[in-house]
Structure formats: structure tokens, C-alpha cells
Short mmCIF file of C-alpha atoms in Angstrom, two decimals:
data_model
loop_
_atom_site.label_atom_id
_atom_site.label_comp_id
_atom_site.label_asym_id
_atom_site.label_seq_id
_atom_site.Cartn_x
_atom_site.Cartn_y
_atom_site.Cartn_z
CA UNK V 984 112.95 41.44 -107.74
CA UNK V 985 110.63 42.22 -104.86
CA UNK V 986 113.49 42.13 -102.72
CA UNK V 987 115.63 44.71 -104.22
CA UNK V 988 112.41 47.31 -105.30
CA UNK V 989 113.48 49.31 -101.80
CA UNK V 990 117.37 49.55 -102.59
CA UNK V 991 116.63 50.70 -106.03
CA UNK V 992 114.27 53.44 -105.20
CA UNK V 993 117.04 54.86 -102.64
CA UNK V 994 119.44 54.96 -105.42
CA UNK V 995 117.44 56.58 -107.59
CA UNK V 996 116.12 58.96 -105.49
CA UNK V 997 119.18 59.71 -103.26
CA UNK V 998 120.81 62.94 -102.17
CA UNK V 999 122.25 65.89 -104.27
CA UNK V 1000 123.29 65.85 -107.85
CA UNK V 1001 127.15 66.47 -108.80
CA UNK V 1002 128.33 69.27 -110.05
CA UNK V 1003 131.33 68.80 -112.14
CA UNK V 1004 130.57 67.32 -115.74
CA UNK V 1005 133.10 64.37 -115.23
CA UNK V 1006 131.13 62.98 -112.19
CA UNK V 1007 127.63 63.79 -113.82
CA UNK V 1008 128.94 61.79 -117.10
CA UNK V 1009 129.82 58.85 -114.17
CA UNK V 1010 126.30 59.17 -112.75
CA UNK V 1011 124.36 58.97 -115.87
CA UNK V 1012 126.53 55.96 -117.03
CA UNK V 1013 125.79 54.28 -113.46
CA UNK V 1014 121.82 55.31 -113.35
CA UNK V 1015 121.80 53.82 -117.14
CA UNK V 1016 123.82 50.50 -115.51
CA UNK V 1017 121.24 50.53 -112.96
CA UNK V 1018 118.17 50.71 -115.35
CA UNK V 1019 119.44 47.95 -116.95
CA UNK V 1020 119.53 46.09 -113.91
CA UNK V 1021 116.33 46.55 -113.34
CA UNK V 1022 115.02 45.73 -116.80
CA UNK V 1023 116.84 42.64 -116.67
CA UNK V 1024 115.52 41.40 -113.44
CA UNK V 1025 111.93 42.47 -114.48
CA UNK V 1026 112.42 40.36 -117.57
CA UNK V 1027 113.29 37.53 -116.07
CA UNK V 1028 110.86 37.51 -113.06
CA UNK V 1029 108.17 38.42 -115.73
CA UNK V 1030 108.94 35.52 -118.15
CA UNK V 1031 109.23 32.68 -115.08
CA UNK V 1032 105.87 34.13 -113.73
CA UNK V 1033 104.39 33.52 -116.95
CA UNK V 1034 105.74 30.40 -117.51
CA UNK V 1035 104.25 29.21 -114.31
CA UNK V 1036 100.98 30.50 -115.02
CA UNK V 1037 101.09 29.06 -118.52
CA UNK V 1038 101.64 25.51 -116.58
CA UNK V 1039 99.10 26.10 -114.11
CA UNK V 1040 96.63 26.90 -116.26
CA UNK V 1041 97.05 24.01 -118.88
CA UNK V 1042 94.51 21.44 -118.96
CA UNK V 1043 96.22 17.87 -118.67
CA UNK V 1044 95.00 14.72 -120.31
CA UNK V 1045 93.70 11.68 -118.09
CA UNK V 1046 96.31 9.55 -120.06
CA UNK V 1047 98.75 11.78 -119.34
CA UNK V 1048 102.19 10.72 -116.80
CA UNK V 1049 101.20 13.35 -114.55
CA UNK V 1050 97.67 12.43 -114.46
CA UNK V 1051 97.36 12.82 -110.59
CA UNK V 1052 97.66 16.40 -111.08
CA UNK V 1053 95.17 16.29 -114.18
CA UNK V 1054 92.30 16.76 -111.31
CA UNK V 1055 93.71 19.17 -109.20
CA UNK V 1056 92.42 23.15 -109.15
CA UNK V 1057 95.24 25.24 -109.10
CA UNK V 1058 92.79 28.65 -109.57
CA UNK V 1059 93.90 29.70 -105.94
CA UNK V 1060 97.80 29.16 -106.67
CA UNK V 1061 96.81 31.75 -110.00
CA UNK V 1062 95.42 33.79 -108.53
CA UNK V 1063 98.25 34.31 -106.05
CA UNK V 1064 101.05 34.18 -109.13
CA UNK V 1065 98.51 36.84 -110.79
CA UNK V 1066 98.70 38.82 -107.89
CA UNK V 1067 102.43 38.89 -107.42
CA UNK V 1068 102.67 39.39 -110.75
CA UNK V 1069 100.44 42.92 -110.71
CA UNK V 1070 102.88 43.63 -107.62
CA UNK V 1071 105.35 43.03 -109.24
CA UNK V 1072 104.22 44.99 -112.71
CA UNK V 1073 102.91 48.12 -110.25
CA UNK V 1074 106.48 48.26 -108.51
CA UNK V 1075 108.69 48.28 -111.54
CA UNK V 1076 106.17 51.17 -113.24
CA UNK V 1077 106.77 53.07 -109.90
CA UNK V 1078 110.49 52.39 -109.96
CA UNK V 1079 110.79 53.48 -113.64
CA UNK V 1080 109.28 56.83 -113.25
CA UNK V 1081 111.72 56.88 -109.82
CA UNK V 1082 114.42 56.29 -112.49
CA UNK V 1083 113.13 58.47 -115.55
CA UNK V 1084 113.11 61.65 -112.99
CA UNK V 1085 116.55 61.18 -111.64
CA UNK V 1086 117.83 60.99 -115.38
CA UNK V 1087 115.95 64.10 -116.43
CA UNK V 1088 117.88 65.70 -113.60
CA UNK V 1089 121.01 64.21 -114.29
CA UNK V 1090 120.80 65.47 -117.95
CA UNK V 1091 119.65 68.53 -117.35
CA UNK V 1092 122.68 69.64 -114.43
CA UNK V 1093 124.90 68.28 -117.45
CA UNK V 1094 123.45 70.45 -119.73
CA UNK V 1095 123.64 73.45 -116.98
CA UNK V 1096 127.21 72.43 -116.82
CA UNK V 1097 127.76 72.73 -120.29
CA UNK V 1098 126.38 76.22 -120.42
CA UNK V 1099 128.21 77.62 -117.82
CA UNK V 1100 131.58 76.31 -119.36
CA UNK V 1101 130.63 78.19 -122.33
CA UNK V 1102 129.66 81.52 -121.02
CA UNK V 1103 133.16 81.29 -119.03
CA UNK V 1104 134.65 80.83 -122.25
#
């Protein structure tokens, strides 16, 4: 996720806006594409960093088969998870309102377009 937080900005934020209805239609269908994207990648780095923190953070019995961990502190390891995780979270809120700008934009040029085809008419 981390790893593609730059590209995603750029496309989001880059260049001009078209300016004939057919290739603001494509746009807004590939910004949507592209929010799902995201949405899917931020699920599933969300859910495996909470699964590891939910292991972490489980006690284990003495009598238990992986006993020699049942002694170890992992508090450093969650607080670096928790970390990542909050870099993760602050990234994808920054990203989002990247994304929610660009498709106000988007929408409104359509809309523009759609007014000006009408007053030609």
C-alpha cells in the first residue's frame, strides 16, 4: 500500500481536466476504478495488520505448542505494527480527500459540459 501512496496521489492530482463529455465520462469511470483500487488495497493491508496485532497481543498458555513464545514481549513489534498502521490510516485519509477533489472537478466540468451543449441547442 505504502508503496503505491506516491503513484496514486499523481494520478489524482495530475494535469488538466478534459473537455469533451465522452473523455470526462472515461475519466470519472477510471478515477472511480482507481478509488476502488485503493479501497481494496486499504482493506486488505488494514485487515492483515490487524490480524497481526490480534496475534501479537494474545496471551498464550504455558501448555500451549508454542509455549516458547508464551514468554516473549512482543510490545515493541506493536508498537511498530501500530505505527505503520496510523501511517498507513493517515496516508489513505490524505489520498481520499486527493481523490474526492479530483471527482468534484471531474463532475463539475461534466456538468459545465452539459450546460454548454444546451445553451448551443
Amino acid at each position: 500500500f505504502l508503496s503505491e501512496v506516491d503513484a496514486w496521489c499523481k494520478v489524482c492530482s495530475e494535469g488538466g481536466l478534459p473537455t469533451e463529455m465522452q473523455e470526462l465520462e472515461i475519466a470519472i469511470h477510471r478515477h472511480q476504478s482507481l478509488y476502488e483500487q485503493v479501497s481494496q488495497a486499504y482493506t486488505e493491508v488494514s485487515q492483515d495488520g490487524k490480524a497481526l496485532l490480534d496475534v501479537l497481543q494474545r496471551p498464550l498458555s504455558p501448555g500451549n505448542s508454542e509455549s516458547l513464545t508464551a514468554t516473549a514481549n512482543y510490545s515493541k513489534a506493536v508498537h511498530c505494527i501500530l505505527d505503520v498502521v496510523h501511517e498507513i490510516l493517515h496516508h489513505q485519509r490524505r489520498l481520499e480527500n486527493i481523490w474526492q477533489h479530483r471527482k468534484v472537478r471531474l463532475h463539475q466540468r461534466l456538468q459545465l459540459c452539459v450546460f454548454q451543449q444546451d445553451v448551443q441547442q
